[in-house]
Structures are given as structure tokens and as C-alpha cells.
Amino acid sequence: MSKIITITVNPAIDKSTTVDGIRPNSKLRCAEPVFDAGGGGINVSRAIKKLGGSSLCIYLAGGSPGTHLHSLLEQEEIEQQQLHIKKWTRENLSVTDTANNHQYRFGMPGPVIEEKEWQQGLELLEVCMAEGDYVVASGSLAPGVPVDFYARIAQITQKQMAKFILDTSGEPLLLGAKAGVYLLKPNLGELSALCGVSYVSAMNIEDLAKTYLKNNSCEVLVISMGPKGALLVTRDHTEHIPAPVVHQRSTIGAGDSMVGGMVLSMAQGKSMTEMARYGVACGTAATMNPGTQLCKKENVDTLYQWILSNQIP
């Protein structure tokens, strides 16, 4: 099986808790917090591990939170390579109000990364990857990291003949995609930015996706449509994958779980259709769990069978 490598330049300690009613100017008594390793690529590696696969998780981290991050990944038995930085790794907070099931998510910007620190990430990636490997870059860029960082990774993967999967937003997405990727997982807003249009509708989404693939160095689009599932588009195939209806407890990490399921499927040699269906099952399964727990394999397997039985020929 091809090797999977994830890279995270703005990781986090994700702290989640619950409280019975959120009121201003009041001391709120929260439940015991749960700590999870977080950040796009790290979550992808965690999801892959939960699904029975393995990956090399490369990330930048520093300070006491960086030590905690290493320990959390060690507990999950994830192969990791931590690259040290001077500043402390950020900590994010998620609070669910049990009175109405509303979730409040507080994300911090992350530490300023020096040039020599983010450069070591690129250098390690080039050493670790080989022809046919899958490289996943997911999440935001920390302050100090150049906006074309993912574009630089794209150039390295092309040189090494590896396959690059990119899941981010804004200018880093536009520049990374322009440099050349194997697979993109945009939502509707990100797809409109990639295609240079102000709005994407059900009437034009397929044409826009096909045109994008024709005019850009990208082989696969899996367009995430939230509770409506996803649209798989390649140059010769289009398929809508419906998402099963479940009781949502948290949406944190749903996209990363989806990417984890898709890249694991590809590394196992599965077809594009199997890959996208499994990804939707993983993303949906993640919403069934509280906080930042991501997907559970037993839920994924059940949902995947539902997708197979409810797929329109």
C-alpha cells in the first residue's frame, strides 16, 4: 500500500467541554474537559488510525502545548514527526450548551512561525515522500508561513511523483491548486472561488467542476455539500453521493474525517467511486460524536452500507 503523509503547520490542542446553559456575566460550571490533538493534517492522521490505517504525521509545535500534543498522538499510537518551533502551539476551545445543543467554537490564530521553522517542514517532506505516496495538507496556515506554502508542497510532490491532496481555503487554496494537485475537497464557497464565480447552484455545479478540471492541473474534485452529501467529479465520471441522516452532536473534524477516509481508500487501491462514498460515510460518522472525537469505524461501516444500498444507479 502507498504511504500516507500528512503535514500540519498550525496544529492545536483542541479542548472541548459542556455546560448547562450559557449566560453572560455569569460563572459557568463546565464539565471535565477533553483534550485532543487537533489541526487539519493531524485530524486526518487520527481519522486514518481510527479506520485501521496508518500514516506519518508531520507537524510544527512548541512549548508545553507542543509537548502535550506529542503525548496525545503517542497515546493514539500515531507515527509522528514533530518539528520544534520557538513559540507555543495554540489551544482551541469548544463548548456545547446542553440546554439547546448549540456548540460554540473558539479558534486561536496560532504562533508566528519563523522562516527556518517552516522551511524544515518542506525539507522533511521531500526526504520522506516517494513515488506514488499520498501527501495531505490540510488546515490553515500559521502567522509567518508564506501564503504560497501549499504551492511549494505541490511542486515538491510533482518532483517526487507523489499525489497531493489539499484541503484548505482562501488564497492558500487558490495558489496551491494553481500549482497542481491530485485531489481537492472544496465546499461550494471554495469551489466558486476556484472557478472565479460569485455563486454556485445545483444547476451549474457539474459544469463548473468539469470546466475547472479541464483547465487546471487537478484530477479529482470531491465537492462537499454538508448534509446533502458530496459530488464526485473526474474528467470522465460524475456521481452524487447522498449523506445519511444522523443525529449531529458535533461538526468538528467532519471534513478531516472525510479526507482521511478518502485518502486511505485511495492508498488501498479502491476506485474513485468507492473512495468518495467511504469519505462521505466518514464525514457523516464524525458528526455523530461529541467534541473532537472524529469518526468511529463501527459507525463508518454502518453508514457506508447505507450509502451503498441507497445509491441511485
mmCIF file of C-alpha atoms in Angstrom:
data_model
loop_
_atom_site.group_PDB
_atom_site.id
_atom_site.type_symbol
_atom_site.label_atom_id
_atom_site.label_comp_id
_atom_site.label_asym_id
_atom_site.label_seq_id
_atom_site.Cartn_x
_atom_site.Cartn_y
_atom_site.Cartn_z
ATOM 1 C CA MET A 1 0.000 0.000 0.000
ATOM 2 C CA SER A 2 1.240 3.508 -0.776
ATOM 3 C CA LYS A 3 2.428 5.584 2.175
ATOM 4 C CA ILE A 4 0.293 8.449 3.502
ATOM 5 C CA ILE A 5 1.974 11.587 4.845
ATOM 6 C CA THR A 6 0.091 14.464 6.463
ATOM 7 C CA ILE A 7 1.502 17.887 7.269
ATOM 8 C CA THR A 8 0.117 20.448 9.710
ATOM 9 C CA VAL A 9 1.724 23.858 10.127
ATOM 10 C CA ASN A 10 -0.879 25.288 12.521
ATOM 11 C CA PRO A 11 -1.789 22.459 14.908
ATOM 12 C CA ALA A 12 -3.713 22.905 18.140
ATOM 13 C CA ILE A 13 -4.707 21.324 21.384
ATOM 14 C CA ASP A 14 -8.480 21.040 20.994
ATOM 15 C CA LYS A 15 -10.202 21.353 24.371
ATOM 16 C CA SER A 16 -13.919 20.522 24.479
ATOM 17 C CA THR A 17 -16.433 20.654 27.304
ATOM 18 C CA THR A 18 -20.151 21.059 28.007
ATOM 19 C CA VAL A 19 -22.208 23.414 30.173
ATOM 20 C CA ASP A 20 -25.876 23.571 31.097
ATOM 21 C CA GLY A 21 -26.855 26.986 29.741
ATOM 22 C CA ILE A 22 -24.615 29.821 28.555
ATOM 23 C CA ARG A 23 -25.416 33.173 30.162
ATOM 24 C CA PRO A 24 -23.434 36.457 30.049
ATOM 25 C CA ASN A 25 -21.719 37.821 33.155
ATOM 26 C CA SER A 26 -22.133 34.521 34.996
ATOM 27 C CA LYS A 27 -19.679 31.928 36.265
ATOM 28 C CA LEU A 28 -20.424 28.844 34.172
ATOM 29 C CA ARG A 29 -19.693 25.430 35.683
ATOM 30 C CA CYS A 30 -18.325 23.261 32.880
ATOM 31 C CA ALA A 31 -17.896 19.514 32.704
ATOM 32 C CA GLU A 32 -14.410 17.977 32.829
ATOM 33 C CA PRO A 33 -12.656 18.971 29.594
ATOM 34 C CA VAL A 34 -11.498 16.532 26.954
ATOM 35 C CA PHE A 35 -8.190 17.204 25.211
ATOM 36 C CA ASP A 36 -7.488 16.064 21.654
ATOM 37 C CA ALA A 37 -4.667 16.658 19.213
ATOM 38 C CA GLY A 38 -6.010 18.989 16.522
ATOM 39 C CA GLY A 39 -5.245 20.766 13.278
ATOM 40 C CA GLY A 40 -6.194 19.680 9.760
ATOM 41 C CA GLY A 41 -3.441 17.199 8.901
ATOM 42 C CA ILE A 42 -3.289 15.824 12.440
ATOM 43 C CA ASN A 43 -7.031 15.156 12.374
ATOM 44 C CA VAL A 44 -6.636 13.378 9.031
ATOM 45 C CA SER A 45 -3.957 11.119 10.571
ATOM 46 C CA ARG A 46 -6.149 10.483 13.617
ATOM 47 C CA ALA A 47 -9.100 9.545 11.405
ATOM 48 C CA ILE A 48 -6.929 7.181 9.346
ATOM 49 C CA LYS A 49 -5.777 5.470 12.556
ATOM 50 C CA LYS A 50 -9.367 5.078 13.777
ATOM 51 C CA LEU A 51 -10.209 3.442 10.432
ATOM 52 C CA GLY A 52 -7.431 0.876 10.824
ATOM 53 C CA GLY A 53 -4.841 2.569 8.615
ATOM 54 C CA SER A 54 -1.527 4.289 9.257
ATOM 55 C CA SER A 55 0.195 7.497 8.225
ATOM 56 C CA LEU A 56 3.201 9.642 9.022
ATOM 57 C CA CYS A 57 2.039 12.805 10.784
ATOM 58 C CA ILE A 58 4.424 15.763 10.356
ATOM 59 C CA TYR A 59 3.701 18.959 12.264
ATOM 60 C CA LEU A 60 5.266 22.082 13.786
ATOM 61 C CA ALA A 61 4.853 22.561 17.546
ATOM 62 C CA GLY A 62 6.432 24.238 20.550
ATOM 63 C CA GLY A 63 6.195 24.947 24.258
ATOM 64 C CA SER A 64 4.196 22.985 26.817
ATOM 65 C CA PRO A 65 1.243 22.584 24.431
ATOM 66 C CA GLY A 66 3.662 21.057 21.903
ATOM 67 C CA THR A 67 4.774 18.503 24.485
ATOM 68 C CA HIS A 68 1.120 17.780 25.292
ATOM 69 C CA LEU A 69 0.371 17.405 21.582
ATOM 70 C CA HIS A 70 3.151 14.849 21.165
ATOM 71 C CA SER A 71 1.833 12.901 24.157
ATOM 72 C CA LEU A 72 -1.745 12.867 22.829
ATOM 73 C CA LEU A 73 -0.632 11.498 19.447
ATOM 74 C CA GLU A 74 1.604 8.959 21.190
ATOM 75 C CA GLN A 75 -1.423 7.728 23.165
ATOM 76 C CA GLU A 76 -3.254 7.152 19.873
ATOM 77 C CA GLU A 77 -0.202 5.284 18.521
ATOM 78 C CA ILE A 78 0.164 7.590 15.525
ATOM 79 C CA GLU A 79 3.551 7.697 13.809
ATOM 80 C CA GLN A 80 4.672 11.284 14.163
ATOM 81 C CA GLN A 81 7.497 13.674 13.398
ATOM 82 C CA GLN A 82 7.326 16.855 15.460
ATOM 83 C CA LEU A 83 9.362 19.806 14.213
ATOM 84 C CA HIS A 84 10.189 22.176 17.063
ATOM 85 C CA ILE A 85 9.318 25.886 16.963
ATOM 86 C CA LYS A 86 10.139 28.640 19.472
ATOM 87 C CA LYS A 87 6.582 29.848 20.134
ATOM 88 C CA TRP A 88 3.880 27.894 21.936
ATOM 89 C CA THR A 89 1.330 25.848 19.998
ATOM 90 C CA ARG A 90 -2.187 27.288 20.143
ATOM 91 C CA GLU A 91 -5.117 25.881 22.124
ATOM 92 C CA ASN A 92 -8.699 25.950 20.823
ATOM 93 C CA LEU A 93 -11.889 25.657 22.844
ATOM 94 C CA SER A 94 -15.261 24.093 22.014
ATOM 95 C CA VAL A 95 -18.210 24.431 24.405
ATOM 96 C CA THR A 96 -21.546 22.682 23.884
ATOM 97 C CA ASP A 97 -24.580 24.111 25.655
ATOM 98 C CA THR A 98 -26.545 21.027 26.761
ATOM 99 C CA ALA A 99 -29.678 23.131 27.255
ATOM 100 C CA ASN A 100 -30.126 23.560 23.487
ATOM 101 C CA ASN A 101 -27.276 21.513 21.937
ATOM 102 C CA HIS A 102 -25.666 24.650 20.484
ATOM 103 C CA GLN A 103 -21.908 24.410 20.039
ATOM 104 C CA TYR A 104 -19.582 27.382 20.438
ATOM 105 C CA ARG A 105 -16.138 27.059 18.848
ATOM 106 C CA PHE A 106 -13.268 29.418 19.710
ATOM 107 C CA GLY A 107 -10.257 29.154 17.398
ATOM 108 C CA MET A 108 -6.944 30.898 18.121
ATOM 109 C CA PRO A 109 -4.689 32.262 15.334
ATOM 110 C CA GLY A 110 -1.583 30.261 16.235
ATOM 111 C CA PRO A 111 2.022 31.312 16.903
ATOM 112 C CA VAL A 112 4.223 33.230 14.491
ATOM 113 C CA ILE A 113 6.425 30.731 12.632
ATOM 114 C CA GLU A 114 9.954 31.731 11.628
ATOM 115 C CA GLU A 115 11.233 31.035 8.111
ATOM 116 C CA LYS A 116 13.749 28.395 9.203
ATOM 117 C CA GLU A 117 10.934 26.624 11.074
ATOM 118 C CA TRP A 118 8.527 26.264 8.169
ATOM 119 C CA GLN A 119 11.402 25.532 5.796
ATOM 120 C CA GLN A 120 12.290 22.434 7.825
ATOM 121 C CA GLY A 121 8.788 21.140 7.166
ATOM 122 C CA LEU A 122 9.308 21.328 3.414
ATOM 123 C CA GLU A 123 12.741 19.736 3.687
ATOM 124 C CA LEU A 124 11.458 16.818 5.763
ATOM 125 C CA LEU A 125 8.543 16.257 3.403
ATOM 126 C CA GLU A 126 10.877 15.964 0.427
ATOM 127 C CA VAL A 127 13.025 13.418 2.265
ATOM 128 C CA CYS A 128 10.090 11.316 3.461
ATOM 129 C CA MET A 129 7.978 11.047 0.308
ATOM 130 C CA ALA A 130 8.483 8.641 -2.564
ATOM 131 C CA GLU A 131 6.841 7.988 -5.913
ATOM 132 C CA GLY A 132 3.186 7.014 -5.542
ATOM 133 C CA ASP A 133 2.836 8.256 -1.950
ATOM 134 C CA TYR A 134 -0.142 10.368 -0.873
ATOM 135 C CA VAL A 135 0.637 13.730 0.726
ATOM 136 C CA VAL A 136 -2.186 15.506 2.562
ATOM 137 C CA ALA A 137 -2.000 19.190 3.500
ATOM 138 C CA SER A 138 -4.996 20.324 5.487
ATOM 139 C CA GLY A 139 -5.902 23.301 7.627
ATOM 140 C CA SER A 140 -4.957 26.941 7.990
ATOM 141 C CA LEU A 141 -1.500 28.479 7.755
ATOM 142 C CA ALA A 142 0.020 29.868 10.935
ATOM 143 C CA PRO A 143 1.146 33.510 11.011
ATOM 144 C CA GLY A 144 4.558 33.862 9.401
ATOM 145 C CA VAL A 145 4.074 30.969 6.984
ATOM 146 C CA PRO A 146 4.026 32.258 3.376
ATOM 147 C CA VAL A 147 0.688 32.177 1.605
ATOM 148 C CA ASP A 148 2.206 30.008 -1.157
ATOM 149 C CA PHE A 149 3.362 27.317 1.300
ATOM 150 C CA TYR A 150 0.966 24.721 -0.113
ATOM 151 C CA ALA A 151 2.023 25.657 -3.638
ATOM 152 C CA ARG A 152 5.589 24.837 -2.626
ATOM 153 C CA ILE A 153 4.422 21.441 -1.379
ATOM 154 C CA ALA A 154 2.678 20.897 -4.723
ATOM 155 C CA GLN A 155 5.976 21.490 -6.518
ATOM 156 C CA ILE A 156 7.776 19.016 -4.262
ATOM 157 C CA THR A 157 5.149 16.307 -4.770
ATOM 158 C CA GLN A 158 5.377 16.736 -8.522
ATOM 159 C CA LYS A 159 9.152 16.408 -8.360
ATOM 160 C CA GLN A 160 8.846 13.240 -6.262
ATOM 161 C CA MET A 161 5.913 11.923 -8.360
ATOM 162 C CA ALA A 162 3.656 11.734 -5.300
ATOM 163 C CA LYS A 163 -0.066 12.579 -5.159
ATOM 164 C CA PHE A 164 -1.053 15.794 -3.405
ATOM 165 C CA ILE A 165 -4.405 16.187 -1.624
ATOM 166 C CA LEU A 166 -5.163 19.741 -0.496
ATOM 167 C CA ASP A 167 -7.925 20.812 1.882
ATOM 168 C CA THR A 168 -7.749 24.464 2.873
ATOM 169 C CA SER A 169 -9.373 27.783 1.956
ATOM 170 C CA GLY A 170 -8.699 31.333 0.814
ATOM 171 C CA GLU A 171 -5.555 32.355 -1.028
ATOM 172 C CA PRO A 172 -3.539 29.316 0.153
ATOM 173 C CA LEU A 173 -6.121 27.151 -1.618
ATOM 174 C CA LEU A 174 -6.055 29.198 -4.813
ATOM 175 C CA LEU A 175 -2.249 29.242 -5.020
ATOM 176 C CA GLY A 176 -1.879 25.591 -4.029
ATOM 177 C CA ALA A 177 -4.469 24.444 -6.550
ATOM 178 C CA LYS A 178 -2.890 26.560 -9.292
ATOM 179 C CA ALA A 179 0.478 24.884 -8.665
ATOM 180 C CA GLY A 180 -1.090 21.467 -9.298
ATOM 181 C CA VAL A 181 -2.833 18.909 -7.089
ATOM 182 C CA TYR A 182 -4.222 15.401 -7.408
ATOM 183 C CA LEU A 183 -7.437 15.904 -5.419
ATOM 184 C CA LEU A 184 -9.327 18.858 -3.968
ATOM 185 C CA LYS A 185 -12.245 18.730 -1.494
ATOM 186 C CA PRO A 186 -13.816 22.189 -1.743
ATOM 187 C CA ASN A 187 -17.164 23.211 -0.327
ATOM 188 C CA LEU A 188 -19.490 25.280 -2.506
ATOM 189 C CA GLY A 189 -17.963 28.582 -1.449
ATOM 190 C CA GLU A 190 -14.432 27.349 -2.115
ATOM 191 C CA LEU A 191 -15.479 25.926 -5.480
ATOM 192 C CA SER A 192 -16.889 29.308 -6.509
ATOM 193 C CA ALA A 193 -13.547 30.928 -5.578
ATOM 194 C CA LEU A 194 -11.604 28.311 -7.547
ATOM 195 C CA CYS A 195 -13.834 28.846 -10.590
ATOM 196 C CA GLY A 196 -13.897 32.646 -10.313
ATOM 197 C CA VAL A 197 -17.667 32.917 -9.976
ATOM 198 C CA SER A 198 -19.763 34.573 -7.291
ATOM 199 C CA TYR A 199 -22.279 31.768 -6.800
ATOM 200 C CA VAL A 200 -22.582 28.021 -7.333
ATOM 201 C CA SER A 201 -26.005 26.407 -7.700
ATOM 202 C CA ALA A 202 -27.279 22.903 -8.322
ATOM 203 C CA MET A 203 -27.850 23.937 -11.935
ATOM 204 C CA ASN A 204 -24.234 24.777 -12.738
ATOM 205 C CA ILE A 205 -22.096 22.901 -10.216
ATOM 206 C CA GLU A 206 -21.296 19.975 -12.526
ATOM 207 C CA ASP A 207 -20.405 22.180 -15.497
ATOM 208 C CA LEU A 208 -18.216 24.393 -13.325
ATOM 209 C CA ALA A 209 -16.398 21.384 -11.882
ATOM 210 C CA LYS A 210 -15.820 19.823 -15.310
ATOM 211 C CA THR A 211 -14.526 23.104 -16.692
ATOM 212 C CA TYR A 212 -12.194 23.501 -13.745
ATOM 213 C CA LEU A 213 -10.698 20.031 -14.262
ATOM 214 C CA LYS A 214 -10.285 20.708 -17.964
ATOM 215 C CA ASN A 215 -8.406 23.955 -17.431
ATOM 216 C CA ASN A 216 -6.334 23.141 -14.337
ATOM 217 C CA SER A 217 -3.817 20.606 -13.083
ATOM 218 C CA CYS A 218 -6.222 18.628 -10.898
ATOM 219 C CA GLU A 219 -7.527 15.107 -11.471
ATOM 220 C CA VAL A 220 -10.313 14.739 -8.915
ATOM 221 C CA LEU A 221 -12.830 17.049 -7.253
ATOM 222 C CA VAL A 222 -14.928 15.863 -4.327
ATOM 223 C CA ILE A 223 -17.251 18.765 -3.608
ATOM 224 C CA SER A 224 -18.532 18.733 -0.057
ATOM 225 C CA MET A 225 -22.181 19.743 0.280
ATOM 226 C CA GLY A 226 -22.682 19.171 4.008
ATOM 227 C CA PRO A 227 -25.890 17.287 4.847
ATOM 228 C CA LYS A 228 -26.578 16.861 1.119
ATOM 229 C CA GLY A 229 -23.501 14.667 0.735
ATOM 230 C CA ALA A 230 -20.842 15.206 -1.901
ATOM 231 C CA LEU A 231 -20.349 15.384 -5.653
ATOM 232 C CA LEU A 232 -17.515 13.329 -7.152
ATOM 233 C CA VAL A 233 -16.212 14.766 -10.428
ATOM 234 C CA THR A 234 -13.400 13.416 -12.594
ATOM 235 C CA ARG A 235 -12.784 14.073 -16.271
ATOM 236 C CA ASP A 236 -14.950 11.103 -17.282
ATOM 237 C CA HIS A 237 -17.260 10.491 -14.334
ATOM 238 C CA THR A 238 -19.716 12.405 -12.132
ATOM 239 C CA GLU A 239 -21.618 11.000 -9.188
ATOM 240 C CA HIS A 240 -23.641 12.443 -6.321
ATOM 241 C CA ILE A 241 -23.204 10.627 -3.010
ATOM 242 C CA PRO A 242 -26.068 11.271 -0.564
ATOM 243 C CA ALA A 243 -25.262 11.675 3.122
ATOM 244 C CA PRO A 244 -27.216 9.555 5.622
ATOM 245 C CA VAL A 245 -29.371 11.491 8.070
ATOM 246 C CA VAL A 246 -27.958 11.200 11.594
ATOM 247 C CA HIS A 247 -28.261 12.979 14.930
ATOM 248 C CA GLN A 248 -25.446 15.532 14.859
ATOM 249 C CA ARG A 249 -23.517 16.123 18.066
ATOM 250 C CA SER A 250 -20.504 17.989 16.663
ATOM 251 C CA THR A 251 -19.261 19.022 13.233
ATOM 252 C CA ILE A 252 -15.639 19.467 14.347
ATOM 253 C CA GLY A 253 -13.337 17.338 12.223
ATOM 254 C CA ALA A 254 -16.034 16.103 9.865
ATOM 255 C CA GLY A 255 -14.158 17.387 6.812
ATOM 256 C CA ASP A 256 -10.867 15.951 8.076
ATOM 257 C CA SER A 257 -12.531 12.584 8.722
ATOM 258 C CA MET A 258 -13.862 12.669 5.169
ATOM 259 C CA VAL A 259 -10.386 13.360 3.782
ATOM 260 C CA GLY A 260 -8.909 10.630 5.971
ATOM 261 C CA GLY A 261 -11.369 8.061 4.668
ATOM 262 C CA MET A 262 -10.814 9.102 1.059
ATOM 263 C CA VAL A 263 -7.012 9.043 1.124
ATOM 264 C CA LEU A 264 -6.975 5.702 2.967
ATOM 265 C CA SER A 265 -9.286 4.250 0.307
ATOM 266 C CA MET A 266 -7.048 5.517 -2.488
ATOM 267 C CA ALA A 267 -3.922 4.164 -0.794
ATOM 268 C CA GLN A 268 -5.676 0.780 -0.588
ATOM 269 C CA GLY A 269 -6.310 0.860 -4.338
ATOM 270 C CA LYS A 270 -10.065 1.470 -4.172
ATOM 271 C CA SER A 271 -11.947 3.029 -7.086
ATOM 272 C CA MET A 272 -12.855 6.724 -7.193
ATOM 273 C CA THR A 273 -16.491 5.853 -6.527
ATOM 274 C CA GLU A 274 -15.618 3.705 -3.505
ATOM 275 C CA MET A 275 -13.292 6.431 -2.276
ATOM 276 C CA ALA A 276 -15.915 9.187 -2.383
ATOM 277 C CA ARG A 277 -18.644 7.038 -0.836
ATOM 278 C CA TYR A 278 -16.379 5.975 2.010
ATOM 279 C CA GLY A 279 -15.356 9.587 2.543
ATOM 280 C CA VAL A 280 -18.984 10.692 2.918
ATOM 281 C CA ALA A 281 -19.559 7.859 5.404
ATOM 282 C CA CYS A 282 -16.535 9.011 7.428
ATOM 283 C CA GLY A 283 -17.534 12.669 7.400
ATOM 284 C CA THR A 284 -21.082 11.837 8.468
ATOM 285 C CA ALA A 285 -19.882 9.449 11.185
ATOM 286 C CA ALA A 286 -17.738 12.208 12.707
ATOM 287 C CA THR A 287 -20.816 14.371 13.329
ATOM 288 C CA MET A 288 -22.334 11.636 15.498
ATOM 289 C CA ASN A 289 -19.698 12.057 18.216
ATOM 290 C CA PRO A 290 -19.252 14.903 20.717
ATOM 291 C CA GLY A 291 -16.363 17.364 20.755
ATOM 292 C CA THR A 292 -13.361 16.473 18.635
ATOM 293 C CA GLN A 293 -13.617 12.680 18.655
ATOM 294 C CA LEU A 294 -13.797 12.383 14.830
ATOM 295 C CA CYS A 295 -15.260 9.237 13.236
ATOM 296 C CA LYS A 296 -15.607 5.748 14.701
ATOM 297 C CA LYS A 297 -15.063 2.769 12.407
ATOM 298 C CA GLU A 298 -18.206 0.923 13.514
ATOM 299 C CA ASN A 299 -20.332 3.952 12.616
ATOM 300 C CA VAL A 300 -18.483 4.403 9.327
ATOM 301 C CA ASP A 301 -19.088 0.778 8.312
ATOM 302 C CA THR A 302 -22.816 1.066 9.041
ATOM 303 C CA LEU A 303 -23.187 4.343 7.158
ATOM 304 C CA TYR A 304 -21.153 3.063 4.209
ATOM 305 C CA GLN A 305 -23.532 0.135 3.815
ATOM 306 C CA TRP A 306 -26.463 2.574 3.929
ATOM 307 C CA ILE A 307 -24.870 4.647 1.147
ATOM 308 C CA LEU A 308 -24.326 1.540 -0.974
ATOM 309 C CA SER A 309 -27.939 0.407 -0.553
ATOM 310 C CA ASN A 310 -29.393 3.863 -1.233
ATOM 311 C CA GLN A 311 -27.223 4.841 -4.197
ATOM 312 C CA ILE A 312 -29.173 5.631 -7.335
ATOM 313 C CA PRO A 313 -27.794 3.567 -10.264
#
